[in-house]
Amino acid sequence: MEQLARTDSLTGLANRRAIEEWTKRELSGAERHGFSFWLAIADLDHFKTINDSYGHEAGDLVLKKFAGILKGNTRSSNICGRIGGEEFVIALSHGDRADVEIAVDRIRRQLEAEEFPFEGIVVKATASFGIAGFRGSKAPDLVELLRNADEALYRAKREGRNRLEFSLPLLGDDGAAERGHTKS
Ligand code: GH3
Ligand code: MG
Ligand code: MG
């Protein structure tokens, strides 16, 4: 029961509640020990068109396979989950911006390369990603991180989809150090 209450039934990923609990814990650790914390929102591109063209079941198949890609790319110290219909999050502790960019872009490329055989046709899908991060002594809450990640996601959509964008500077008083691609 405990486990079910924290699991998304379609994909088996962590649900919003589990993400909230995990993020809260990690953010307080990040604040105390000075490590960074990153949150990426992934939103499938033109997902409505996939449903409209091939049906809701095809859409569900894409959601499940994308969840598999996320799981395959999540280390035990990180978490991924489904927070809404076709919206997912990947939360990563530690690492600098370049590390996060590499990890998230690997997921983006895997989805782009994936073929979803469905009733004799091959369905393709892509996703856009918005990423927000924190490093410093005063942690934001999940809502604030999500808001920043969402703003970056909106930019990724506007600039053509199938891409990732960062919300910069990072939240927190050490966030400016992460402006560039390398840690200073
Ligand atoms: P964009 O690239 O701007 O994100 O376009 P979009 O079509 O993905 O965005 P929009 O928010 O308009 O559509 C999301 C669609 O996701 C609409 C909804 O029917 C579909 N959806 C939400 N949850 C599920 C689900 O559990 N299964 C399926 N098959 N579809 C879902
Ligand atoms: Mg959406
Ligand atoms: Mg979408």
PDB file of C-alpha atoms and ligand atoms in Angstrom:
ATOM      1  CA  MET A   1       0.000   0.000   0.000  1.00  0.00           C
ATOM      2  CA  GLU A   2       2.783   2.393   1.008  1.00  0.00           C
ATOM      3  CA  GLN A   3       4.511   1.677  -2.286  1.00  0.00           C
ATOM      4  CA  LEU A   4       1.305   1.957  -4.359  1.00  0.00           C
ATOM      5  CA  ALA A   5       0.535   5.377  -2.916  1.00  0.00           C
ATOM      6  CA  ARG A   6       3.828   6.606  -4.318  1.00  0.00           C
ATOM      7  CA  THR A   7       3.713   4.913  -7.712  1.00  0.00           C
ATOM      8  CA  ASP A   8       2.180   6.009 -10.987  1.00  0.00           C
ATOM      9  CA  SER A   9       0.023   3.091 -12.107  1.00  0.00           C
ATOM     10  CA  LEU A  10       0.542   3.442 -15.874  1.00  0.00           C
ATOM     11  CA  THR A  11       4.340   3.658 -15.866  1.00  0.00           C
ATOM     12  CA  GLY A  12       5.433   2.284 -12.503  1.00  0.00           C
ATOM     13  CA  LEU A  13       7.463   5.442 -11.924  1.00  0.00           C
ATOM     14  CA  ALA A  14       7.394   7.555  -8.779  1.00  0.00           C
ATOM     15  CA  ASN A  15       4.298   9.758  -8.696  1.00  0.00           C
ATOM     16  CA  ARG A  16       4.072  13.407  -7.765  1.00  0.00           C
ATOM     17  CA  ARG A  17       3.781  12.650  -4.073  1.00  0.00           C
ATOM     18  CA  ALA A  18       6.921  10.507  -4.063  1.00  0.00           C
ATOM     19  CA  ILE A  19       8.799  13.168  -6.019  1.00  0.00           C
ATOM     20  CA  GLU A  20       7.702  15.801  -3.517  1.00  0.00           C
ATOM     21  CA  GLU A  21       8.948  13.770  -0.562  1.00  0.00           C
ATOM     22  CA  TRP A  22      12.221  12.862  -2.222  1.00  0.00           C
ATOM     23  CA  THR A  23      12.888  16.416  -3.375  1.00  0.00           C
ATOM     24  CA  LYS A  24      12.237  17.835   0.058  1.00  0.00           C
ATOM     25  CA  ARG A  25      14.771  15.474   1.598  1.00  0.00           C
ATOM     26  CA  GLU A  26      17.392  16.067  -1.061  1.00  0.00           C
ATOM     27  CA  LEU A  27      16.974  19.836  -0.967  1.00  0.00           C
ATOM     28  CA  SER A  28      17.595  19.963   2.756  1.00  0.00           C
ATOM     29  CA  GLY A  29      20.704  17.820   2.239  1.00  0.00           C
ATOM     30  CA  ALA A  30      21.840  20.090  -0.592  1.00  0.00           C
ATOM     31  CA  GLU A  31      21.353  23.110   1.629  1.00  0.00           C
ATOM     32  CA  ARG A  32      23.214  21.581   4.553  1.00  0.00           C
ATOM     33  CA  HIS A  33      26.104  20.010   2.670  1.00  0.00           C
ATOM     34  CA  GLY A  34      26.476  22.450  -0.196  1.00  0.00           C
ATOM     35  CA  PHE A  35      25.808  20.092  -3.094  1.00  0.00           C
ATOM     36  CA  SER A  36      23.713  21.066  -6.078  1.00  0.00           C
ATOM     37  CA  PHE A  37      20.233  19.818  -6.881  1.00  0.00           C
ATOM     38  CA  TRP A  38      18.671  19.772 -10.336  1.00  0.00           C
ATOM     39  CA  LEU A  39      15.166  19.246 -11.546  1.00  0.00           C
ATOM     40  CA  ALA A  40      14.318  18.612 -15.204  1.00  0.00           C
ATOM     41  CA  ILE A  41      10.756  18.575 -16.527  1.00  0.00           C
ATOM     42  CA  ALA A  42      10.247  16.495 -19.655  1.00  0.00           C
ATOM     43  CA  ASP A  43       7.139  17.141 -21.744  1.00  0.00           C
ATOM     44  CA  LEU A  44       6.386  15.036 -24.806  1.00  0.00           C
ATOM     45  CA  ASP A  45       6.173  17.035 -28.016  1.00  0.00           C
ATOM     46  CA  HIS A  46       2.881  17.279 -29.886  1.00  0.00           C
ATOM     47  CA  PHE A  47       1.579  14.409 -27.836  1.00  0.00           C
ATOM     48  CA  LYS A  48      -1.992  15.306 -28.620  1.00  0.00           C
ATOM     49  CA  THR A  49      -1.212  14.634 -32.285  1.00  0.00           C
ATOM     50  CA  ILE A  50       0.105  11.159 -31.396  1.00  0.00           C
ATOM     51  CA  ASN A  51      -3.164  10.388 -29.601  1.00  0.00           C
ATOM     52  CA  ASP A  52      -5.253  11.913 -32.369  1.00  0.00           C
ATOM     53  CA  SER A  53      -3.394  10.096 -35.152  1.00  0.00           C
ATOM     54  CA  TYR A  54      -2.871   6.645 -33.645  1.00  0.00           C
ATOM     55  CA  GLY A  55      -5.214   6.482 -30.673  1.00  0.00           C
ATOM     56  CA  HIS A  56      -4.933   6.751 -26.921  1.00  0.00           C
ATOM     57  CA  GLU A  57      -3.435   3.250 -26.591  1.00  0.00           C
ATOM     58  CA  ALA A  58      -0.537   4.219 -28.831  1.00  0.00           C
ATOM     59  CA  GLY A  59      -0.095   7.286 -26.652  1.00  0.00           C
ATOM     60  CA  ASP A  60       0.002   5.113 -23.546  1.00  0.00           C
ATOM     61  CA  LEU A  61       2.602   2.868 -25.145  1.00  0.00           C
ATOM     62  CA  VAL A  62       4.817   5.891 -25.795  1.00  0.00           C
ATOM     63  CA  LEU A  63       4.377   7.007 -22.175  1.00  0.00           C
ATOM     64  CA  LYS A  64       5.386   3.563 -20.886  1.00  0.00           C
ATOM     65  CA  LYS A  65       8.401   3.280 -23.158  1.00  0.00           C
ATOM     66  CA  PHE A  66       9.540   6.778 -22.288  1.00  0.00           C
ATOM     67  CA  ALA A  67       9.260   5.812 -18.610  1.00  0.00           C
ATOM     68  CA  GLY A  68      11.543   2.855 -19.408  1.00  0.00           C
ATOM     69  CA  ILE A  69      14.107   5.174 -20.976  1.00  0.00           C
ATOM     70  CA  LEU A  70      13.980   7.397 -17.898  1.00  0.00           C
ATOM     71  CA  LYS A  71      14.436   4.418 -15.563  1.00  0.00           C
ATOM     72  CA  GLY A  72      17.345   3.106 -17.598  1.00  0.00           C
ATOM     73  CA  ASN A  73      19.086   6.436 -17.229  1.00  0.00           C
ATOM     74  CA  THR A  74      18.483   7.060 -13.551  1.00  0.00           C
ATOM     75  CA  ARG A  75      21.231   6.221 -11.096  1.00  0.00           C
ATOM     76  CA  SER A  76      20.254   5.023  -7.642  1.00  0.00           C
ATOM     77  CA  SER A  77      21.080   8.429  -6.179  1.00  0.00           C
ATOM     78  CA  ASN A  78      18.598  10.143  -8.517  1.00  0.00           C
ATOM     79  CA  ILE A  79      14.889   9.782  -9.117  1.00  0.00           C
ATOM     80  CA  CYS A  80      12.526  10.062 -12.051  1.00  0.00           C
ATOM     81  CA  GLY A  81       8.767  10.224 -11.976  1.00  0.00           C
ATOM     82  CA  ARG A  82       5.542  11.165 -13.723  1.00  0.00           C
ATOM     83  CA  ILE A  83       3.920  14.344 -12.465  1.00  0.00           C
ATOM     84  CA  GLY A  84       1.120  14.715 -14.976  1.00  0.00           C
ATOM     85  CA  GLY A  85      -0.376  13.282 -18.156  1.00  0.00           C
ATOM     86  CA  GLU A  86       2.635  13.519 -20.450  1.00  0.00           C
ATOM     87  CA  GLU A  87       4.935  15.336 -18.063  1.00  0.00           C
ATOM     88  CA  PHE A  88       7.805  13.701 -16.256  1.00  0.00           C
ATOM     89  CA  VAL A  89      10.589  14.856 -13.965  1.00  0.00           C
ATOM     90  CA  ILE A  90      14.155  13.806 -13.481  1.00  0.00           C
ATOM     91  CA  ALA A  91      15.788  14.967 -10.251  1.00  0.00           C
ATOM     92  CA  LEU A  92      19.547  14.807  -9.886  1.00  0.00           C
ATOM     93  CA  SER A  93      21.684  15.527  -6.874  1.00  0.00           C
ATOM     94  CA  HIS A  94      25.295  16.685  -7.189  1.00  0.00           C
ATOM     95  CA  GLY A  95      26.994  17.378 -10.476  1.00  0.00           C
ATOM     96  CA  ASP A  96      27.390  20.615 -12.351  1.00  0.00           C
ATOM     97  CA  ARG A  97      25.464  21.987 -15.253  1.00  0.00           C
ATOM     98  CA  ALA A  98      27.558  20.172 -17.851  1.00  0.00           C
ATOM     99  CA  ASP A  99      26.915  16.801 -16.153  1.00  0.00           C
ATOM    100  CA  VAL A 100      23.185  17.446 -16.079  1.00  0.00           C
ATOM    101  CA  GLU A 101      23.157  18.554 -19.692  1.00  0.00           C
ATOM    102  CA  ILE A 102      24.890  15.343 -20.756  1.00  0.00           C
ATOM    103  CA  ALA A 103      22.533  13.143 -18.700  1.00  0.00           C
ATOM    104  CA  VAL A 104      19.339  14.817 -19.899  1.00  0.00           C
ATOM    105  CA  ASP A 105      20.454  15.042 -23.496  1.00  0.00           C
ATOM    106  CA  ARG A 106      21.180  11.307 -23.479  1.00  0.00           C
ATOM    107  CA  ILE A 107      17.530  10.729 -22.551  1.00  0.00           C
ATOM    108  CA  ARG A 108      16.384  13.149 -25.265  1.00  0.00           C
ATOM    109  CA  ARG A 109      18.453  11.357 -27.920  1.00  0.00           C
ATOM    110  CA  GLN A 110      17.304   7.897 -26.841  1.00  0.00           C
ATOM    111  CA  LEU A 111      13.658   8.882 -27.176  1.00  0.00           C
ATOM    112  CA  GLU A 112      14.336  10.518 -30.535  1.00  0.00           C
ATOM    113  CA  ALA A 113      15.938   7.282 -31.801  1.00  0.00           C
ATOM    114  CA  GLU A 114      13.231   4.996 -30.405  1.00  0.00           C
ATOM    115  CA  GLU A 115      10.681   3.394 -32.728  1.00  0.00           C
ATOM    116  CA  PHE A 116       7.353   2.386 -31.257  1.00  0.00           C
ATOM    117  CA  PRO A 117       5.789  -0.421 -33.298  1.00  0.00           C
ATOM    118  CA  PHE A 118       2.041  -0.149 -32.903  1.00  0.00           C
ATOM    119  CA  GLU A 119      -0.494  -2.141 -34.915  1.00  0.00           C
ATOM    120  CA  GLY A 120       1.736  -2.364 -37.970  1.00  0.00           C
ATOM    121  CA  ILE A 121       2.944   1.222 -37.985  1.00  0.00           C
ATOM    122  CA  VAL A 122       5.981   2.830 -36.418  1.00  0.00           C
ATOM    123  CA  VAL A 123       5.254   5.714 -34.083  1.00  0.00           C
ATOM    124  CA  LYS A 124       7.992   8.227 -33.300  1.00  0.00           C
ATOM    125  CA  ALA A 125       8.110  10.711 -30.445  1.00  0.00           C
ATOM    126  CA  THR A 126      10.317  13.458 -29.045  1.00  0.00           C
ATOM    127  CA  ALA A 127      10.323  15.466 -25.832  1.00  0.00           C
ATOM    128  CA  SER A 128      11.399  18.915 -24.681  1.00  0.00           C
ATOM    129  CA  PHE A 129      13.142  19.541 -21.370  1.00  0.00           C
ATOM    130  CA  GLY A 130      13.309  22.494 -18.986  1.00  0.00           C
ATOM    131  CA  ILE A 131      15.902  22.353 -16.233  1.00  0.00           C
ATOM    132  CA  ALA A 132      16.245  24.334 -13.006  1.00  0.00           C
ATOM    133  CA  GLY A 133      18.885  23.929 -10.336  1.00  0.00           C
ATOM    134  CA  PHE A 134      19.857  25.051  -6.887  1.00  0.00           C
ATOM    135  CA  ARG A 135      23.130  25.476  -5.054  1.00  0.00           C
ATOM    136  CA  GLY A 136      23.499  27.515  -1.907  1.00  0.00           C
ATOM    137  CA  SER A 137      22.457  27.914   1.674  1.00  0.00           C
ATOM    138  CA  LYS A 138      18.742  28.600   1.312  1.00  0.00           C
ATOM    139  CA  ALA A 139      16.876  25.902  -0.596  1.00  0.00           C
ATOM    140  CA  PRO A 140      13.768  26.733  -2.625  1.00  0.00           C
ATOM    141  CA  ASP A 141      10.751  24.455  -2.446  1.00  0.00           C
ATOM    142  CA  LEU A 142       9.631  22.090  -5.198  1.00  0.00           C
ATOM    143  CA  VAL A 143       7.019  24.580  -6.410  1.00  0.00           C
ATOM    144  CA  GLU A 144       9.659  27.221  -7.066  1.00  0.00           C
ATOM    145  CA  LEU A 145      11.977  24.763  -8.797  1.00  0.00           C
ATOM    146  CA  LEU A 146       9.101  23.515 -10.948  1.00  0.00           C
ATOM    147  CA  ARG A 147       8.164  27.084 -11.853  1.00  0.00           C
ATOM    148  CA  ASN A 148      11.699  27.814 -13.054  1.00  0.00           C
ATOM    149  CA  ALA A 149      11.978  24.503 -14.892  1.00  0.00           C
ATOM    150  CA  ASP A 150       8.621  25.189 -16.521  1.00  0.00           C
ATOM    151  CA  GLU A 151       9.753  28.580 -17.762  1.00  0.00           C
ATOM    152  CA  ALA A 152      12.798  26.912 -19.371  1.00  0.00           C
ATOM    153  CA  LEU A 153      10.547  24.201 -20.832  1.00  0.00           C
ATOM    154  CA  TYR A 154       8.357  26.850 -22.406  1.00  0.00           C
ATOM    155  CA  ARG A 155      11.467  28.280 -24.075  1.00  0.00           C
ATOM    156  CA  ALA A 156      12.478  24.814 -25.326  1.00  0.00           C
ATOM    157  CA  LYS A 157       9.018  24.438 -26.883  1.00  0.00           C
ATOM    158  CA  ARG A 158       9.075  27.872 -28.443  1.00  0.00           C
ATOM    159  CA  GLU A 159      12.533  27.364 -29.878  1.00  0.00           C
ATOM    160  CA  GLY A 160      11.520  24.294 -31.806  1.00  0.00           C
ATOM    161  CA  ARG A 161      11.008  21.346 -29.354  1.00  0.00           C
ATOM    162  CA  ASN A 162      13.141  18.201 -29.051  1.00  0.00           C
ATOM    163  CA  ARG A 163      15.699  20.224 -27.096  1.00  0.00           C
ATOM    164  CA  LEU A 164      16.630  21.228 -23.569  1.00  0.00           C
ATOM    165  CA  GLU A 165      16.900  24.628 -21.947  1.00  0.00           C
ATOM    166  CA  PHE A 166      18.217  25.731 -18.559  1.00  0.00           C
ATOM    167  CA  SER A 167      16.704  28.276 -16.225  1.00  0.00           C
ATOM    168  CA  LEU A 168      19.630  30.540 -15.334  1.00  0.00           C
ATOM    169  CA  PRO A 169      21.040  31.685 -13.041  1.00  0.00           C
ATOM    170  CA  LEU A 170      20.436  28.829 -10.666  1.00  0.00           C
ATOM    171  CA  LEU A 171      18.412  29.371  -7.547  1.00  0.00           C
ATOM    172  CA  GLY A 172      20.477  29.901  -4.387  1.00  0.00           C
ATOM    173  CA  ASP A 173      23.336  32.192  -3.518  1.00  0.00           C
ATOM    174  CA  ASP A 174      25.969  30.044  -5.223  1.00  0.00           C
ATOM    175  CA  GLY A 175      23.884  29.736  -8.353  1.00  0.00           C
ATOM    176  CA  ALA A 176      25.820  32.318 -10.324  1.00  0.00           C
ATOM    177  CA  ALA A 177      28.862  30.039 -10.252  1.00  0.00           C
ATOM    178  CA  GLU A 178      26.945  27.639 -12.470  1.00  0.00           C
ATOM    179  CA  ARG A 179      26.189  30.139 -15.206  1.00  0.00           C
ATOM    180  CA  GLY A 180      28.802  28.665 -17.520  1.00  0.00           C
ATOM    181  CA  HIS A 181      29.214  25.116 -18.691  1.00  0.00           C
ATOM    182  CA  THR A 182      32.018  24.396 -16.258  1.00  0.00           C
ATOM    183  CA  LYS A 183      32.132  24.688 -12.534  1.00  0.00           C
ATOM    184  CA  SER A 184      34.195  27.603 -11.298  1.00  0.00           C
TER     185      SER A 184
HETATM  186  P1  GH3 B   1       3.413  20.368 -26.851  1.00  0.00           P
HETATM  187  O1  GH3 B   1       4.461  19.938 -27.806  1.00  0.00           O
HETATM  188  O2  GH3 B   1       3.225  21.835 -26.844  1.00  0.00           O
HETATM  189  O3  GH3 B   1       3.642  19.824 -25.479  1.00  0.00           O
HETATM  190  O4  GH3 B   1       2.048  19.767 -27.405  1.00  0.00           O
HETATM  191  P2  GH3 B   1       1.156  18.619 -26.779  1.00  0.00           P
HETATM  192  O5  GH3 B   1       0.205  18.173 -27.830  1.00  0.00           O
HETATM  193  O6  GH3 B   1       2.008  17.557 -26.177  1.00  0.00           O
HETATM  194  O7  GH3 B   1       0.481  19.374 -25.579  1.00  0.00           O
HETATM  195  P3  GH3 B   1      -0.957  19.347 -24.976  1.00  0.00           P
HETATM  196  O8  GH3 B   1      -0.798  19.748 -23.547  1.00  0.00           O
HETATM  197  O9  GH3 B   1      -1.866  20.143 -25.836  1.00  0.00           O
HETATM  198  O10 GH3 B   1      -1.420  17.851 -25.035  1.00  0.00           O
HETATM  199  C1  GH3 B   1      -1.128  16.911 -24.077  1.00  0.00           C
HETATM  200  C2  GH3 B   1      -1.912  15.687 -24.436  1.00  0.00           C
HETATM  201  O11 GH3 B   1      -1.553  14.595 -23.579  1.00  0.00           O
HETATM  202  C3  GH3 B   1      -3.385  15.859 -24.293  1.00  0.00           C
HETATM  203  C4  GH3 B   1      -3.863  14.636 -23.545  1.00  0.00           C
HETATM  204  O12 GH3 B   1      -4.910  14.024 -24.213  1.00  0.00           O
HETATM  205  C5  GH3 B   1      -2.660  13.726 -23.563  1.00  0.00           C
HETATM  206  N1  GH3 B   1      -2.559  12.867 -22.378  1.00  0.00           N
HETATM  207  C6  GH3 B   1      -2.495  13.233 -21.095  1.00  0.00           C
HETATM  208  N2  GH3 B   1      -2.431  12.159 -20.295  1.00  0.00           N
HETATM  209  C7  GH3 B   1      -2.457  11.063 -21.094  1.00  0.00           C
HETATM  210  C8  GH3 B   1      -2.421   9.630 -20.853  1.00  0.00           C
HETATM  211  O13 GH3 B   1      -2.340   9.156 -19.714  1.00  0.00           O
HETATM  212  N3  GH3 B   1      -2.458   8.820 -21.942  1.00  0.00           N
HETATM  213  C9  GH3 B   1      -2.539   9.317 -23.215  1.00  0.00           C
HETATM  214  N4  GH3 B   1      -2.556   8.448 -24.221  1.00  0.00           N
HETATM  215  N5  GH3 B   1      -2.586  10.636 -23.462  1.00  0.00           N
HETATM  216  C10 GH3 B   1      -2.547  11.499 -22.427  1.00  0.00           C
HETATM  217 MG    MG B   2       2.111  19.096 -21.256  1.00  0.00          MG
HETATM  218 MG    MG B   3       3.349  17.978 -24.584  1.00  0.00          MG
END
